[in-house]
Amino acid sequence: MGIKSTLDGVRHSWFGRALRFRPVAVVLAVLFVFATASATADAPSGDVVYGKLKGQDVRLSIPATAHPKGIAIFFHGQTGGVDNRMDEPWLQALLRSGWIIGSSDFHTASWGNAASTDDTVQLVRWAEEQTGHRVKLFVSGSMGASVSLNAMAHGVKAPRCWYGVKPAVDLTTMGNVPGANRIISEAYGGQPVPADRNPVENIGSYSTDTVYRMVSSFQDTWVPRTTNAGRLAEGLAARGAEVSILDVVGGHDDPSHFNATDLVTFGSRCA
């Protein structure tokens, strides 16, 4: 199956340059849940729920509907945390369309190391216990692609759909990302990234039943399209997976990457 590529009318940003961090806009309820505690009731609709699992802050944004479509897990980029992008228009559009959205600190700048995989296991379990719904969609930004794909390669059940924005999946080509080489080295204890933790070396381990969608720009000099989104898409398509790419413009931080309409439309396939 070939790779579909589309160019949306993204040269004119319609929600401005996204900030990496924003405070929670509306919090209707905040519940502190510990990793050792079991869920006592379904989380209420229209809430933001916080917890802590093995030292990592976790969060659920729950839509105001009695019938959510399922759970989407958001995997933040290198400088993100549990609230990264969760209250911005891009993910809020997915929330308003009926998705529960879960997030975690994922050991912050983890670059898909073993600790981040355990974080994913814990988050998926907690989110499903709290809501009674299943994880169906992974959404990742930049470094978050390596976190989500490495989790899938190391035992986390593959979701129906995977959405990667400017996906950083070849950890050997991150030299232009400020501080990335040092941070990646620290994430792996000062040792080279193991082959089984560099996602582009493990394309054969990803589910071909999962539908993949990527958002990428040829002008991104931080996460080169050819060695990252391009290589991942070609490898998955060669194995028979359904893969498509939304072509956008500008550098790594260009707001055109965060196309709410595209994300919601893709999400509707996964419910």
Short mmCIF file of C-alpha atoms in Angstrom, two decimals:
data_model
loop_
_atom_site.label_atom_id
_atom_site.label_comp_id
_atom_site.label_asym_id
_atom_site.label_seq_id
_atom_site.Cartn_x
_atom_site.Cartn_y
_atom_site.Cartn_z
CA MET A 1 0.00 0.00 0.00
CA GLY A 2 1.45 3.35 -1.03
CA ILE A 3 1.88 6.51 1.00
CA LYS A 4 -0.75 9.17 0.52
CA SER A 5 0.51 12.73 0.75
CA THR A 6 -1.65 15.84 0.90
CA LEU A 7 -1.01 19.59 1.07
CA ASP A 8 -3.57 21.47 3.11
CA GLY A 9 -4.05 25.23 2.92
CA VAL A 10 -1.71 25.76 5.83
CA ARG A 11 0.31 28.76 4.70
CA HIS A 12 -2.04 31.02 6.65
CA SER A 13 -2.08 30.03 10.32
CA TRP A 14 -5.53 30.17 11.86
CA PHE A 15 -4.73 29.76 15.49
CA GLY A 16 -1.35 31.39 15.87
CA ARG A 17 1.96 30.08 17.02
CA ALA A 18 1.45 27.43 19.65
CA LEU A 19 3.23 27.84 22.96
CA ARG A 20 4.88 24.84 24.52
CA PHE A 21 3.29 25.41 27.91
CA ARG A 22 0.04 27.02 28.95
CA PRO A 23 -1.74 26.88 32.31
CA VAL A 24 -4.87 24.77 32.56
CA ALA A 25 -7.67 26.91 31.17
CA VAL A 26 -10.62 25.30 32.87
CA VAL A 27 -10.42 22.70 35.61
CA LEU A 28 -13.81 21.53 36.77
CA ALA A 29 -12.50 18.84 39.09
CA VAL A 30 -9.03 17.80 40.18
CA LEU A 31 -8.65 14.36 41.69
CA PHE A 32 -5.32 13.24 43.09
CA VAL A 33 -4.93 9.51 42.41
CA PHE A 34 -1.92 7.48 43.51
CA ALA A 35 -0.41 4.58 41.63
CA THR A 36 -1.11 2.19 44.46
CA ALA A 37 -4.81 3.03 44.61
CA SER A 38 -7.41 1.32 42.48
CA ALA A 39 -10.18 3.25 40.76
CA THR A 40 -13.29 3.55 42.88
CA ALA A 41 -15.60 5.05 40.25
CA ASP A 42 -15.70 6.21 36.68
CA ALA A 43 -14.25 9.67 36.24
CA PRO A 44 -16.98 12.27 35.69
CA SER A 45 -17.69 13.86 32.32
CA GLY A 46 -16.30 17.29 31.51
CA ASP A 47 -13.44 17.05 34.01
CA VAL A 48 -9.68 17.34 34.12
CA VAL A 49 -8.31 14.59 36.35
CA TYR A 50 -4.75 14.51 37.68
CA GLY A 51 -2.83 11.69 39.31
CA LYS A 52 0.69 10.47 39.98
CA LEU A 53 2.03 7.11 38.82
CA LYS A 54 5.49 5.97 39.92
CA GLY A 55 6.54 9.56 40.41
CA GLN A 56 5.20 10.84 37.10
CA ASP A 57 2.32 13.30 36.89
CA VAL A 58 -0.52 12.02 34.72
CA ARG A 59 -3.66 13.68 33.44
CA LEU A 60 -7.00 12.89 31.82
CA SER A 61 -9.07 15.48 29.98
CA ILE A 62 -12.60 14.11 29.77
CA PRO A 63 -15.18 15.52 27.33
CA ALA A 64 -18.61 16.63 28.40
CA THR A 65 -20.42 13.71 26.78
CA ALA A 66 -21.96 10.54 28.11
CA HIS A 67 -20.53 8.57 25.21
CA PRO A 68 -16.81 9.28 24.62
CA LYS A 69 -15.26 7.86 21.47
CA GLY A 70 -12.39 6.30 23.41
CA ILE A 71 -9.05 7.35 24.85
CA ALA A 72 -6.31 9.14 22.93
CA ILE A 73 -2.86 9.28 24.55
CA PHE A 74 -0.77 12.36 23.81
CA PHE A 75 3.03 11.98 23.88
CA HIS A 76 4.76 15.36 24.30
CA GLY A 77 8.00 16.60 22.78
CA GLN A 78 11.47 17.07 24.29
CA THR A 79 10.64 20.09 26.48
CA GLY A 80 7.12 19.00 27.42
CA GLY A 81 5.36 17.69 30.49
CA VAL A 82 1.94 16.47 31.53
CA ASP A 83 0.15 19.71 30.52
CA ASN A 84 2.05 20.29 27.28
CA ARG A 85 -0.43 21.33 24.54
CA MET A 86 -3.33 19.79 26.46
CA ASP A 87 -5.20 23.11 26.73
CA GLU A 88 -4.32 24.45 23.29
CA PRO A 89 -6.83 24.58 20.39
CA TRP A 90 -5.29 21.58 18.61
CA LEU A 91 -5.91 18.99 21.33
CA GLN A 92 -8.96 20.81 22.63
CA ALA A 93 -10.58 20.23 19.23
CA LEU A 94 -10.00 16.49 19.65
CA LEU A 95 -11.47 16.69 23.15
CA ARG A 96 -14.56 18.56 21.94
CA SER A 97 -15.07 15.92 19.25
CA GLY A 98 -15.61 13.37 22.02
CA TRP A 99 -12.20 11.92 22.84
CA ILE A 100 -10.80 11.39 26.33
CA ILE A 101 -7.16 12.55 26.23
CA GLY A 102 -4.51 11.14 28.54
CA SER A 103 -0.99 12.45 29.11
CA SER A 104 2.04 11.93 31.33
CA ASP A 105 5.35 13.55 32.14
CA PHE A 106 6.93 10.46 30.51
CA HIS A 107 10.13 11.25 32.43
CA THR A 108 10.22 14.52 30.48
CA ALA A 109 13.12 14.33 27.96
CA SER A 110 13.13 10.53 27.84
CA TRP A 111 13.53 9.99 24.11
CA GLY A 112 11.74 6.64 24.27
CA ASN A 113 13.91 4.99 26.92
CA ALA A 114 12.72 2.07 29.05
CA ALA A 115 11.37 4.37 31.77
CA SER A 116 9.07 6.07 29.24
CA THR A 117 7.77 2.69 28.10
CA ASP A 118 6.85 1.82 31.67
CA ASP A 119 5.20 5.24 31.97
CA THR A 120 3.07 4.36 28.95
CA VAL A 121 2.07 1.02 30.46
CA GLN A 122 1.06 2.74 33.69
CA LEU A 123 -0.82 5.55 31.94
CA VAL A 124 -2.81 3.24 29.67
CA ARG A 125 -3.82 1.04 32.60
CA TRP A 126 -4.79 4.03 34.76
CA ALA A 127 -6.72 5.80 32.02
CA GLU A 128 -8.73 2.70 31.18
CA GLU A 129 -9.47 1.95 34.83
CA GLN A 130 -10.56 5.52 35.54
CA THR A 131 -12.87 5.87 32.55
CA GLY A 132 -14.02 2.38 31.58
CA HIS A 133 -12.95 3.10 27.98
CA ARG A 134 -10.12 1.74 25.84
CA VAL A 135 -7.10 3.45 24.33
CA LYS A 136 -7.64 3.62 20.58
CA LEU A 137 -5.40 6.45 19.42
CA PHE A 138 -1.81 7.56 20.03
CA VAL A 139 -1.01 11.21 19.19
CA SER A 140 2.61 12.27 19.37
CA GLY A 141 4.67 15.38 18.78
CA SER A 142 8.34 15.36 17.79
CA MET A 143 10.23 13.34 20.45
CA GLY A 144 6.90 11.84 21.53
CA ALA A 145 6.94 9.69 18.41
CA SER A 146 9.97 7.83 19.72
CA VAL A 147 8.24 7.37 23.09
CA SER A 148 5.03 5.99 21.59
CA LEU A 149 6.66 3.76 18.96
CA ASN A 150 9.18 2.33 21.42
CA ALA A 151 6.33 1.52 23.77
CA MET A 152 4.57 -0.31 20.93
CA ALA A 153 7.77 -2.19 20.15
CA HIS A 154 8.23 -3.23 23.78
CA GLY A 155 4.91 -4.69 24.80
CA VAL A 156 2.30 -1.93 24.85
CA LYS A 157 -0.74 -2.98 22.83
CA ALA A 158 -0.84 -1.13 19.53
CA PRO A 159 -3.77 1.28 19.18
CA ARG A 160 -6.10 1.34 16.20
CA CYS A 161 -4.52 4.58 15.01
CA TRP A 162 -1.24 6.47 15.38
CA TYR A 163 -0.82 10.17 14.58
CA GLY A 164 2.67 11.69 14.51
CA VAL A 165 3.39 15.40 14.15
CA LYS A 166 6.95 16.12 12.91
CA PRO A 167 7.84 12.63 14.23
CA ALA A 168 11.39 12.27 15.53
CA VAL A 169 12.10 8.59 14.97
CA ASP A 170 15.77 8.41 13.99
CA LEU A 171 17.62 9.39 17.13
CA THR A 172 20.91 9.53 15.21
CA THR A 173 19.76 12.53 13.13
CA MET A 174 18.77 14.97 15.89
CA GLY A 175 21.97 17.05 15.82
CA ASN A 176 20.18 20.26 14.83
CA VAL A 177 17.68 20.07 17.71
CA PRO A 178 19.05 22.31 20.49
CA GLY A 179 20.62 20.13 23.17
CA ALA A 180 19.20 16.92 21.74
CA ASN A 181 22.41 14.92 21.37
CA ARG A 182 23.35 15.59 24.99
CA ILE A 183 19.82 14.95 26.24
CA ILE A 184 19.50 11.72 24.28
CA SER A 185 22.81 10.53 25.71
CA GLU A 186 21.63 11.33 29.23
CA ALA A 187 18.33 9.53 28.62
CA TYR A 188 20.30 6.38 27.84
CA GLY A 189 22.78 6.60 30.70
CA GLY A 190 25.59 8.04 28.61
CA GLN A 191 25.57 5.04 26.30
CA PRO A 192 24.72 4.93 22.60
CA VAL A 193 21.03 4.47 21.85
CA PRO A 194 20.37 0.70 21.69
CA ALA A 195 19.25 -0.48 18.27
CA ASP A 196 15.96 -1.68 19.71
CA ARG A 197 15.24 1.85 20.99
CA ASN A 198 15.85 3.70 17.71
CA PRO A 199 12.40 3.50 16.09
CA VAL A 200 13.50 3.54 12.45
CA GLU A 201 15.53 0.40 13.11
CA ASN A 202 12.43 -1.43 14.35
CA ILE A 203 9.80 -0.71 11.72
CA GLY A 204 9.23 -4.45 11.36
CA SER A 205 7.88 -4.61 14.92
CA TYR A 206 5.01 -2.12 14.50
CA SER A 207 1.48 -3.33 13.93
CA THR A 208 0.28 -3.30 10.33
CA ASP A 209 -3.30 -3.30 11.63
CA THR A 210 -2.72 0.22 12.99
CA VAL A 211 -3.53 3.13 10.65
CA TYR A 212 -0.72 5.70 10.56
CA ARG A 213 -0.94 9.41 9.81
CA MET A 214 2.01 11.84 9.88
CA VAL A 215 2.38 15.60 9.58
CA SER A 216 5.73 16.73 8.24
CA SER A 217 7.48 19.58 6.42
CA PHE A 218 10.39 19.29 4.02
CA GLN A 219 11.58 22.61 5.46
CA ASP A 220 12.03 21.17 8.95
CA THR A 221 15.79 21.23 9.53
CA TRP A 222 15.55 19.92 13.11
CA VAL A 223 13.81 16.64 12.33
CA PRO A 224 14.66 15.91 8.69
CA ARG A 225 11.67 14.58 6.75
CA THR A 226 13.67 12.07 4.67
CA THR A 227 15.29 10.24 7.57
CA ASN A 228 12.33 10.43 9.93
CA ALA A 229 8.71 10.65 8.70
CA GLY A 230 9.72 9.60 5.20
CA ARG A 231 11.70 6.57 6.23
CA LEU A 232 9.05 5.44 8.73
CA ALA A 233 6.23 5.89 6.20
CA GLU A 234 8.05 4.01 3.46
CA GLY A 235 8.95 1.14 5.76
CA LEU A 236 5.41 0.78 7.10
CA ALA A 237 3.86 0.99 3.63
CA ALA A 238 6.26 -1.68 2.36
CA ARG A 239 4.88 -4.00 5.05
CA GLY A 240 1.30 -3.33 3.95
CA ALA A 241 0.26 -0.81 6.59
CA GLU A 242 -2.05 2.08 5.73
CA VAL A 243 0.05 5.24 5.91
CA SER A 244 -0.54 8.85 4.88
CA ILE A 245 1.35 12.11 5.28
CA LEU A 246 -0.02 15.64 5.51
CA ASP A 247 2.58 17.91 3.94
CA VAL A 248 2.90 21.23 5.76
CA VAL A 249 5.27 24.17 5.51
CA GLY A 250 7.93 25.91 7.54
CA GLY A 251 10.38 24.83 10.18
CA HIS A 252 9.94 22.55 13.17
CA ASP A 253 7.96 25.10 15.21
CA ASP A 254 5.73 26.30 12.40
CA PRO A 255 2.09 26.32 13.60
CA SER A 256 0.92 24.66 10.37
CA HIS A 257 1.92 21.32 11.94
CA PHE A 258 -0.97 21.57 14.41
CA ASN A 259 -3.92 21.19 12.07
CA ALA A 260 -6.96 20.61 14.28
CA THR A 261 -9.24 19.71 11.37
CA ASP A 262 -6.86 17.01 10.17
CA LEU A 263 -6.45 15.55 13.66
CA VAL A 264 -10.20 15.43 14.33
CA THR A 265 -10.93 13.96 10.90
CA PHE A 266 -8.33 11.26 11.39
CA GLY A 267 -9.58 10.58 14.90
CA SER A 268 -13.09 9.97 13.59
CA ARG A 269 -11.76 6.88 11.81
CA CYS A 270 -10.45 5.40 15.00
CA ALA A 271 -13.48 5.53 17.29
#
